[in-house]
Coordinates of C-alpha atoms in Angstrom, one line a residue:
E1 CA -135.5 -226.7 90.6
Q2 CA -137.3 -228.6 93.3
T3 CA -136.0 -231.2 95.7
I4 CA -138.3 -233.7 97.3
E5 CA -136.9 -236.3 99.7
G6 CA -133.5 -235.8 98.2
D7 CA -134.5 -236.1 94.6
S8 CA -134.0 -232.9 92.6
K9 CA -135.9 -232.1 89.5
S10 CA -136.0 -229.1 87.3
F11 CA -138.9 -228.1 85.1
T12 CA -139.2 -225.7 82.1
M13 CA -141.9 -223.2 82.6
N14 CA -143.5 -221.8 79.5
Y15 CA -144.9 -218.4 80.3
V16 CA -146.4 -217.9 76.9
D17 CA -147.9 -220.4 74.5
W18 CA -146.6 -218.9 71.3
R19 CA -148.0 -221.4 68.9
N20 CA -151.6 -221.4 70.4
P21 CA -152.5 -217.8 71.1
D22 CA -156.0 -218.8 72.3
R23 CA -154.5 -220.6 75.2
N24 CA -153.1 -217.4 76.8
A25 CA -154.9 -214.9 79.0
F26 CA -155.2 -211.4 77.6
H27 CA -156.0 -208.4 79.8
V28 CA -156.3 -204.6 79.1
V29 CA -155.6 -202.2 82.0
V30 CA -156.4 -198.4 81.7
E31 CA -154.2 -195.9 83.5
Y32 CA -152.1 -198.5 85.1
G33 CA -150.4 -197.0 88.1
V34 CA -146.7 -197.8 88.6
E35 CA -144.5 -196.3 91.4
R36 CA -141.6 -194.3 90.1
S37 CA -138.0 -195.1 90.8
R38 CA -136.7 -193.5 94.0
S39 CA -140.0 -191.9 94.7
T40 CA -143.4 -192.5 96.2
E41 CA -145.1 -190.9 93.3
T42 CA -146.7 -192.9 90.5
A43 CA -146.8 -192.7 86.7
R44 CA -149.9 -193.8 84.9
P45 CA -149.5 -195.1 81.3
D46 CA -152.7 -194.8 79.5
I47 CA -153.1 -198.5 78.4
V48 CA -151.1 -201.6 79.3
L49 CA -151.8 -204.8 77.5
F50 CA -151.0 -208.0 79.6
V51 CA -150.5 -211.5 78.4
N52 CA -150.6 -214.1 81.2
G53 CA -150.0 -211.2 83.6
I54 CA -146.9 -210.0 81.7
P55 CA -147.0 -206.3 80.5
F56 CA -146.5 -206.9 76.8
C57 CA -147.5 -203.5 75.3
V58 CA -147.6 -200.1 76.8
I59 CA -149.7 -197.4 75.0
E60 CA -149.7 -193.6 75.3
C61 CA -152.8 -191.9 73.9
K62 CA -153.3 -188.2 73.0
A63 CA -156.3 -186.2 71.9
P64 CA -156.6 -185.6 68.2
Q65 CA -155.3 -182.0 68.3
I66 CA -152.1 -183.0 70.1
E67 CA -149.1 -184.1 68.0
I68 CA -148.2 -187.8 68.2
E69 CA -144.6 -186.8 68.9
Q70 CA -145.7 -185.8 72.4
A71 CA -146.9 -189.4 73.0
V72 CA -143.6 -190.7 71.8
S73 CA -141.7 -188.3 74.0
Q74 CA -143.8 -189.3 77.0
S75 CA -143.3 -193.0 76.4
I76 CA -139.4 -192.6 76.1
R77 CA -139.5 -190.6 79.4
N78 CA -141.5 -193.3 81.1
Q79 CA -138.8 -195.8 80.2
S80 CA -136.0 -193.6 81.7
D81 CA -134.3 -194.7 85.0
D82 CA -136.0 -192.1 87.1
Y83 CA -139.5 -192.9 86.0
I84 CA -140.9 -196.5 85.6
P85 CA -138.2 -198.5 83.8
K86 CA -139.2 -201.8 85.5
L87 CA -142.6 -201.8 83.7
F88 CA -140.7 -202.1 80.4
I89 CA -138.4 -204.9 81.3
Y90 CA -140.7 -207.5 79.7
S91 CA -142.6 -205.1 77.4
Q92 CA -142.3 -206.1 73.7
M93 CA -143.9 -203.1 72.1
V94 CA -144.7 -199.5 72.8
L95 CA -147.4 -197.4 70.9
A96 CA -148.1 -193.7 70.6
L97 CA -151.6 -192.9 69.4
N98 CA -154.1 -190.2 68.6
K99 CA -157.2 -190.5 66.6
N100 CA -155.6 -189.7 63.3
S101 CA -152.1 -191.1 63.5
A102 CA -150.1 -193.8 65.3
M103 CA -146.5 -194.9 65.7
Y104 CA -144.9 -198.0 67.2
A105 CA -141.5 -199.2 68.4
T106 CA -140.0 -201.6 70.8
T107 CA -138.6 -200.7 74.2
G108 CA -135.4 -198.7 74.3
S109 CA -136.0 -197.2 70.8
A110 CA -135.0 -193.6 70.3
A111 CA -137.6 -191.3 68.8
K112 CA -136.1 -191.5 65.3
F113 CA -136.7 -195.2 65.2
W114 CA -140.4 -195.1 65.9
S115 CA -142.3 -196.1 62.8
V116 CA -145.7 -196.2 61.2
W117 CA -147.4 -199.5 60.4
K118 CA -149.1 -199.9 57.1
E119 CA -151.3 -202.9 56.3
P120 CA -151.2 -203.6 52.6
Q121 CA -154.3 -205.7 52.7
M122 CA -156.4 -203.3 54.7
K123 CA -158.2 -201.5 51.9
C124 CA -161.8 -200.2 51.8
G125 CA -164.2 -203.0 50.8
E126 CA -161.8 -205.9 51.7
C127 CA -162.5 -208.4 54.4
E128 CA -160.0 -207.2 56.8
Y129 CA -161.3 -203.6 56.7
E130 CA -164.9 -204.8 57.0
K131 CA -164.0 -207.0 60.0
L132 CA -162.4 -203.9 61.7
A133 CA -165.4 -201.7 60.9
A134 CA -167.7 -204.3 62.4
C135 CA -165.5 -204.5 65.4
V136 CA -165.3 -200.8 66.2
N137 CA -169.0 -200.5 65.8
Q138 CA -170.0 -203.5 67.8
P139 CA -172.7 -202.6 70.3
L140 CA -171.6 -202.5 73.9
S141 CA -173.5 -203.9 76.7
V142 CA -175.5 -201.5 79.0
E143 CA -173.1 -202.4 81.8
D144 CA -170.0 -201.7 79.6
V145 CA -171.4 -198.3 78.5
A146 CA -172.1 -197.3 82.1
N147 CA -168.6 -198.3 83.3
I148 CA -166.9 -196.4 80.4
A149 CA -169.1 -193.3 80.9
T150 CA -168.4 -193.3 84.7
T151 CA -164.6 -193.9 84.4
F152 CA -163.9 -191.4 81.6
G153 CA -166.7 -189.0 81.8
V154 CA -167.9 -189.8 78.4
R155 CA -171.6 -189.4 77.4
P156 CA -173.5 -192.7 76.6
E157 CA -174.6 -191.4 73.2
C158 CA -170.9 -191.4 72.1
F159 CA -171.2 -195.2 71.8
T160 CA -174.1 -195.3 69.4
G161 CA -174.2 -195.2 65.6
N162 CA -171.7 -196.1 63.0
R163 CA -168.4 -194.3 63.1
L164 CA -165.6 -194.4 60.6
V165 CA -162.4 -196.4 61.2
T166 CA -159.5 -194.3 62.2
E167 CA -155.7 -194.7 61.9
Q168 CA -155.8 -195.4 65.6
D169 CA -158.2 -198.3 65.0
K170 CA -156.2 -199.6 62.2
T171 CA -152.9 -199.6 64.1
L172 CA -154.4 -201.3 67.2
F173 CA -156.1 -203.9 65.1
S174 CA -152.8 -204.6 63.1
L175 CA -150.5 -204.7 66.1
C176 CA -152.3 -205.6 69.1
R177 CA -154.8 -208.4 68.3
P178 CA -153.6 -211.4 70.2
D179 CA -152.2 -213.5 67.4
R180 CA -150.3 -210.7 65.8
L181 CA -148.9 -209.3 69.1
L182 CA -147.5 -212.7 70.0
E183 CA -146.2 -213.3 66.6
L184 CA -144.3 -210.0 66.4
A185 CA -142.7 -210.6 69.9
W186 CA -141.7 -214.2 69.1
K187 CA -140.6 -214.2 65.4
F188 CA -140.0 -210.6 64.5
T189 CA -138.2 -209.0 67.5
V190 CA -134.4 -209.4 67.6
F191 CA -131.5 -208.2 69.7
D192 CA -129.0 -206.6 67.4
G193 CA -125.8 -206.1 69.4
G194 CA -127.8 -205.6 72.6
L195 CA -130.3 -203.3 70.9
K196 CA -133.9 -204.5 70.7
K197 CA -135.4 -204.1 67.3
I198 CA -138.9 -205.0 66.0
A199 CA -139.9 -205.6 62.3
R200 CA -141.1 -202.7 60.2
Y201 CA -144.2 -203.5 58.2
Q202 CA -142.4 -204.2 54.9
Q203 CA -140.1 -206.7 56.7
Y204 CA -143.0 -208.5 58.4
F205 CA -145.1 -208.9 55.3
V206 CA -142.3 -209.9 52.9
V207 CA -141.2 -212.6 55.3
K208 CA -144.7 -213.9 55.5
S209 CA -145.0 -214.0 51.8
I210 CA -141.6 -215.7 51.5
L211 CA -142.8 -218.4 53.9
S212 CA -145.9 -219.0 51.9
R213 CA -143.9 -219.1 48.6
V214 CA -141.2 -221.6 49.7
K215 CA -143.8 -224.1 50.9
Q216 CA -144.9 -224.4 47.2
F217 CA -143.0 -227.0 45.1
D218 CA -142.6 -227.1 41.3
D219 CA -142.9 -230.4 39.2
N220 CA -139.4 -231.3 40.1
G221 CA -140.0 -231.1 43.9
V222 CA -138.0 -227.9 44.2
R223 CA -139.3 -225.2 46.5
K224 CA -140.3 -222.0 44.7
G225 CA -138.0 -219.0 45.3
G226 CA -138.1 -215.3 44.2
V227 CA -136.8 -211.9 44.2
I228 CA -137.1 -209.8 47.3
W229 CA -136.9 -206.1 46.1
H230 CA -136.3 -203.8 49.0
T231 CA -134.5 -200.6 48.5
Q232 CA -131.1 -199.7 50.1
G233 CA -131.5 -198.6 53.7
S234 CA -134.6 -200.6 54.3
G235 CA -133.0 -203.2 56.5
K236 CA -132.4 -206.1 54.2
S237 CA -129.8 -207.7 56.6
L238 CA -132.4 -207.8 59.5
T239 CA -135.1 -209.0 57.0
M240 CA -132.8 -211.9 56.4
V241 CA -132.3 -212.5 60.2
M242 CA -136.1 -212.5 60.7
L243 CA -136.6 -214.8 57.7
V244 CA -134.1 -217.3 59.0
R245 CA -135.7 -217.2 62.5
N246 CA -139.1 -217.9 60.9
L247 CA -137.7 -220.7 58.8
V248 CA -136.2 -222.4 61.9
L249 CA -139.4 -222.0 63.9
D250 CA -141.7 -223.2 61.1
S251 CA -142.9 -226.7 62.0
E252 CA -143.6 -227.4 58.3
I253 CA -140.0 -227.1 57.2
P254 CA -137.9 -229.9 58.7
A255 CA -134.3 -229.0 59.7
P256 CA -133.8 -226.1 57.2
R257 CA -130.2 -225.3 56.2
I258 CA -129.4 -221.7 55.2
I259 CA -126.5 -220.5 53.1
L260 CA -126.0 -216.7 53.0
V261 CA -124.2 -215.7 49.7
T262 CA -122.5 -212.3 49.0
D263 CA -119.9 -211.2 46.5
R264 CA -117.7 -209.0 48.6
D265 CA -115.7 -209.7 51.7
D266 CA -116.9 -206.7 53.6
L267 CA -120.6 -207.7 52.9
D268 CA -119.8 -211.3 54.0
K269 CA -118.4 -210.1 57.4
Q270 CA -121.2 -207.5 57.8
L271 CA -123.9 -210.1 57.3
G272 CA -122.1 -212.5 59.6
N273 CA -121.7 -210.0 62.2
T274 CA -125.4 -209.0 62.0
F275 CA -126.5 -212.6 62.5
A276 CA -124.1 -213.1 65.3
A277 CA -125.3 -209.9 67.0
C278 CA -128.8 -211.1 66.7
G279 CA -128.0 -214.5 68.4
L280 CA -127.8 -216.6 65.3
A281 CA -124.3 -218.1 64.9
A282 CA -123.2 -218.5 61.3
N283 CA -120.4 -220.6 60.1
S284 CA -118.2 -218.5 57.7
A285 CA -116.6 -220.6 54.9
T286 CA -112.9 -219.7 55.0
S287 CA -112.1 -221.3 51.6
G288 CA -113.8 -223.3 48.8
R289 CA -112.5 -226.5 50.5
N290 CA -114.0 -225.4 53.9
L291 CA -117.3 -224.6 52.1
L292 CA -117.5 -228.0 50.7
E293 CA -116.9 -229.5 54.1
L294 CA -119.6 -227.4 55.7
I295 CA -122.1 -228.5 53.1
E296 CA -121.1 -232.2 53.2
R297 CA -121.3 -232.5 56.9
K298 CA -125.0 -231.2 56.8
E299 CA -124.6 -230.0 60.5
A300 CA -124.1 -226.3 60.0
G301 CA -127.6 -224.6 60.2
I302 CA -126.3 -221.3 58.8
I303 CA -123.3 -220.8 56.4
T304 CA -122.0 -217.5 55.1
T305 CA -119.8 -217.5 52.0
L306 CA -118.6 -215.6 49.0
I307 CA -120.0 -216.8 45.8
H308 CA -116.5 -217.4 44.2
K309 CA -115.9 -220.2 46.7
F310 CA -118.5 -222.4 45.1
D311 CA -116.1 -222.5 42.0
K312 CA -113.2 -223.6 44.2
A313 CA -115.4 -226.1 46.1
Y314 CA -116.7 -227.7 42.9
A315 CA -113.2 -227.9 41.5
V316 CA -112.1 -229.9 44.7
K317 CA -114.9 -232.4 44.3
K318 CA -117.9 -232.7 41.9
Y319 CA -120.3 -232.8 44.9
Q320 CA -124.1 -232.4 44.8
D321 CA -126.5 -232.0 47.7
D322 CA -130.1 -232.5 46.3
S323 CA -131.9 -231.5 49.5
P324 CA -134.9 -229.3 48.9
D325 CA -134.6 -227.9 52.5
I326 CA -131.5 -225.8 51.7
F327 CA -132.3 -222.1 51.4
M328 CA -129.9 -219.9 49.5
L329 CA -130.2 -216.2 50.6
V330 CA -128.3 -214.3 47.9
D331 CA -127.5 -210.7 48.9
E332 CA -127.4 -208.2 46.1
G333 CA -128.7 -210.9 43.9
H334 CA -128.7 -208.6 40.7
R335 CA -124.9 -208.7 40.6
T336 CA -123.5 -212.1 40.7
Q337 CA -126.1 -214.6 39.3
F338 CA -125.1 -214.5 35.6
G339 CA -121.5 -215.9 35.6
S340 CA -119.7 -219.1 36.1
F341 CA -119.6 -218.8 39.9
A342 CA -123.4 -218.8 40.1
A343 CA -123.5 -221.8 37.7
Q344 CA -121.2 -223.8 39.9
M345 CA -123.3 -223.0 42.9
R346 CA -126.4 -224.3 41.2
R347 CA -124.6 -227.4 40.1
M348 CA -123.6 -228.2 43.7
L349 CA -127.1 -227.4 45.0
P350 CA -129.6 -228.1 42.3
R351 CA -132.7 -228.4 44.3
A352 CA -132.1 -225.6 46.8
C353 CA -134.5 -222.8 47.2
Y354 CA -132.9 -219.6 45.8
L355 CA -134.0 -216.2 47.2
G356 CA -132.4 -213.1 45.7
F357 CA -132.3 -209.9 47.8
T358 CA -131.7 -206.7 45.9
G359 CA -132.4 -203.0 45.9
T360 CA -132.0 -202.9 42.0
P361 CA -133.4 -205.9 40.2
L362 CA -132.2 -206.4 36.6
L363 CA -134.8 -206.4 33.9
R364 CA -132.7 -206.8 30.7
K365 CA -133.4 -209.7 28.4
E366 CA -129.9 -211.2 28.9
K367 CA -129.7 -210.6 32.6
N368 CA -133.0 -210.8 34.4
S369 CA -133.2 -211.2 38.1
F370 CA -136.7 -212.7 37.9
A371 CA -135.6 -215.4 35.3
K372 CA -132.9 -216.5 37.8
F373 CA -134.8 -216.5 41.0
G374 CA -138.4 -216.6 40.2
K375 CA -141.3 -214.1 40.6
L376 CA -141.1 -210.9 42.6
V377 CA -142.1 -211.6 46.3
E378 CA -144.6 -209.0 47.3
P379 CA -144.8 -206.5 48.9
H380 CA -141.7 -204.9 47.3
Y381 CA -140.4 -201.8 49.0
S382 CA -139.4 -198.9 46.7
I383 CA -137.3 -195.8 47.2
K384 CA -140.6 -193.8 47.1
Q385 CA -142.1 -195.8 49.9
A386 CA -138.9 -195.6 52.0
V387 CA -138.9 -191.8 51.7
E388 CA -142.5 -191.6 52.6
D389 CA -141.8 -193.6 55.7
S390 CA -138.7 -191.5 56.5
A391 CA -136.6 -194.7 56.4
V392 CA -134.3 -193.0 53.9
V393 CA -133.7 -189.4 52.9
P394 CA -134.8 -188.2 49.5
L395 CA -132.1 -187.9 46.8
L396 CA -132.3 -184.7 44.9
Y397 CA -130.9 -184.6 41.4
E398 CA -129.5 -181.5 39.8
G399 CA -128.3 -181.9 36.2
R400 CA -125.0 -180.2 35.6
H401 CA -123.2 -179.8 32.2
V402 CA -119.6 -178.8 32.0
E403 CA -119.1 -176.8 28.9
M404 CA -116.3 -178.2 26.7
T405 CA -115.0 -177.3 23.3
Q406 CA -113.4 -179.5 20.8
N407 CA -110.5 -178.6 18.6
K408 CA -111.5 -180.9 15.7
E409 CA -108.4 -180.1 13.5
A410 CA -106.0 -180.9 16.3
V411 CA -107.8 -184.0 17.2
D412 CA -108.0 -185.3 13.6
L413 CA -104.3 -184.5 13.1
W414 CA -103.4 -186.4 16.3
F415 CA -105.6 -189.3 15.2
G416 CA -104.1 -189.5 11.8
R417 CA -100.5 -189.7 13.2
Y418 CA -101.4 -192.5 15.7
T419 CA -103.3 -194.6 13.2
Q420 CA -100.8 -194.7 10.3
G421 CA -100.7 -198.1 8.9
L422 CA -104.3 -199.0 9.8
T423 CA -107.0 -199.6 7.1
T424 CA -109.9 -197.2 6.8
E425 CA -112.2 -199.8 8.4
Q426 CA -109.8 -200.2 11.3
Q427 CA -109.5 -196.4 11.8
A428 CA -113.4 -196.1 11.8
D429 CA -113.7 -198.9 14.4
L430 CA -111.1 -197.1 16.5
K431 CA -113.0 -193.9 16.3
R432 CA -116.2 -195.5 17.3
K433 CA -114.5 -197.2 20.4
Y434 CA -113.1 -193.9 21.7
A435 CA -116.2 -191.8 21.0
R436 CA -118.3 -193.9 23.4
A437 CA -119.4 -192.0 26.5
E438 CA -117.7 -194.4 28.9
M439 CA -114.4 -193.7 27.2
L440 CA -114.9 -189.9 27.0
N441 CA -115.9 -189.9 30.7
K442 CA -112.4 -191.2 31.5
A443 CA -110.4 -188.8 29.3
D444 CA -108.0 -186.6 31.3
Q445 CA -109.3 -183.3 30.0
V446 CA -112.9 -184.3 30.9
V447 CA -111.9 -185.4 34.3
Y448 CA -110.0 -182.2 34.9
M449 CA -112.9 -179.9 33.7
R450 CA -115.4 -181.8 35.9
A451 CA -113.1 -181.8 38.9
F452 CA -112.8 -178.0 38.5
D453 CA -116.6 -177.6 38.3
I454 CA -117.1 -179.8 41.3
S455 CA -114.6 -177.8 43.3
E456 CA -116.3 -174.5 42.5
H457 CA -119.8 -175.9 43.2
F458 CA -118.7 -177.3 46.6
R459 CA -116.9 -174.2 47.6
A460 CA -119.9 -172.0 46.7
N461 CA -122.6 -174.2 48.3
W462 CA -121.2 -176.4 51.0
Q463 CA -117.7 -175.5 52.2
G464 CA -117.7 -174.6 55.9
T465 CA -121.1 -176.2 56.6
G466 CA -119.7 -179.4 58.0
F467 CA -121.0 -181.5 55.2
K468 CA -118.8 -183.7 52.9
A469 CA -119.4 -184.7 49.4
Q470 CA -119.1 -188.1 47.7
L471 CA -118.0 -188.5 44.1
V472 CA -118.6 -191.8 42.3
A473 CA -116.2 -192.4 39.5
P474 CA -116.8 -194.8 36.5
G475 CA -113.7 -196.9 37.6
K476 CA -110.8 -197.1 40.0
A477 CA -108.3 -195.6 37.7
T478 CA -110.6 -192.7 37.0
A479 CA -111.1 -192.2 40.7
L480 CA -107.4 -191.7 41.2
K481 CA -107.4 -189.1 38.4
Y482 CA -110.2 -187.2 40.1
N483 CA -108.3 -187.3 43.4
A484 CA -105.2 -186.0 41.9
Y485 CA -106.9 -183.1 40.0
L486 CA -109.1 -182.1 42.9
N487 CA -106.0 -181.8 45.1
E488 CA -104.1 -180.1 42.3
I489 CA -106.8 -177.4 41.9
G490 CA -106.7 -176.9 45.6
M491 CA -110.2 -175.6 46.5
V492 CA -111.1 -178.8 48.3
S493 CA -109.3 -181.8 49.7
S494 CA -110.2 -185.3 48.7
E495 CA -109.4 -189.0 49.5
V496 CA -109.9 -192.2 47.5
V497 CA -112.0 -195.1 48.9
I498 CA -111.8 -198.2 46.7
S499 CA -111.8 -202.0 47.3
A500 CA -108.8 -204.1 46.6
P501 CA -107.9 -204.6 42.9
D502 CA -109.1 -208.2 43.0
T503 CA -108.7 -210.0 39.8
R504 CA -112.0 -211.7 40.6
E505 CA -114.0 -208.4 40.2
G506 CA -113.7 -208.0 36.4
H507 CA -115.5 -211.2 35.5
E508 CA -119.0 -209.9 36.4
E509 CA -118.3 -206.5 34.8
T510 CA -118.1 -204.8 38.2
D511 CA -115.0 -203.0 37.2
D512 CA -112.1 -202.6 34.8
E513 CA -109.0 -204.7 34.9
P514 CA -106.7 -203.1 37.5
T515 CA -104.1 -200.8 36.0
D516 CA -100.6 -200.4 37.3
E517 CA -101.6 -197.1 39.0
V518 CA -104.4 -198.8 40.9
V519 CA -102.2 -201.6 42.0
K520 CA -99.5 -199.2 43.2
F521 CA -102.0 -197.1 45.0
W522 CA -103.5 -200.1 46.8
D523 CA -100.0 -201.4 47.7
T524 CA -99.3 -198.0 49.3
I525 CA -102.4 -197.8 51.4
A526 CA -103.0 -201.5 52.3
P527 CA -100.4 -201.7 55.0
H528 CA -102.2 -198.8 56.9
H529 CA -105.6 -200.6 57.0

């Protein structure tokens, strides 16, 4: 604020021109000396990239024979309170490099959150790769060669000839070219509960693909949607946050309205909390009537809701909003889009853009995620890719078979007694029903034998190691049986974790109808949670 002759005026200063990268000044400083905290000594990061005089990126470089983890460790040390923390106040990105590998993170990231960057388009023979190869082999001026040779003690002949593109080159080209560096800082860096987080490569590229997709319209003037297939643990919630941020900042999309749709109360709260922690306030629909009010007012930029509330909202009023600038972000889109609730949602918002986020898309003829939302938005992110990137741990499968014997005569005798009065056809139909795998898996004797086998296996392999085990049952009633038998056998202790026996669950074949035992169990534990 400035006061001249009693007249006070304040001005907004834009330190970075985000929309026009070429209008900024970019500088590279090598071995930038910074005085350490509480000391007269200096620390010298290898390379610092400045944007308009602001240190945007700090890079630690190592020789090819030195592990990249040493560069990561050094970068984390430099950010600590007794080194040079002030250099990193405005820094948006930190890199660790050697010739053959590279990792990146944002400031404040622990070592386990440093990631590799992969450029899907950068393949040998493609234009991006050729552009990079030309860049790294661009002849330097005589003056530049002399300066580099003097500063670093490198022989001039090292700068002649064609050299191969390295991983170090690829990462610098992908992350540090001016337009990409500014874009990552502006649109793909969020604060999640005070923790600064930057996009992983799969998040960045899928958001870019979504933006390109939703700007296309079909013959009815509806924006094209699609399926975003990213495996569990790959950060789908933050991908949604970054997508919403990009939609809001996109000048080609006027006043977008976003509705986040889930099918479980805990997911709704989790998603709402994630958006709030990232500085994007979302209006949570408390009821079907409240959802209707939020949509009708057209003021709420972001709404979170459970899908069943569309049914209640449409029952209150047969309302339709035909705006093409409503974006429906459906979490776990494979679960909820084939029943009446989804139909009511699409009746209310017939021209909205539907984007389904899932780790397990359905491909069945009668239930196909792509038929509901549109084509797959590439790049997808599979479990294999997530394991390769160390984003998730591998799941190792060991097939186990619990030996069981059948007393055919006793079973037939029991069956005959209980089916007296039924016709031959009715008896055959009943046999087929109870011979199905899903019915056999719930039988008491089967559950008991498997509970015993699980107990023995856990005691022999894991008991006393500090690890726990998770047992997934085919239904809530069966989960209660497993818990009872495991505790009865006594080799291990167990507890049951289930969601409430909501009558809403059964309609989308997520669970069986709640039994008396399940309701009784829930009534017992609910007051304590």
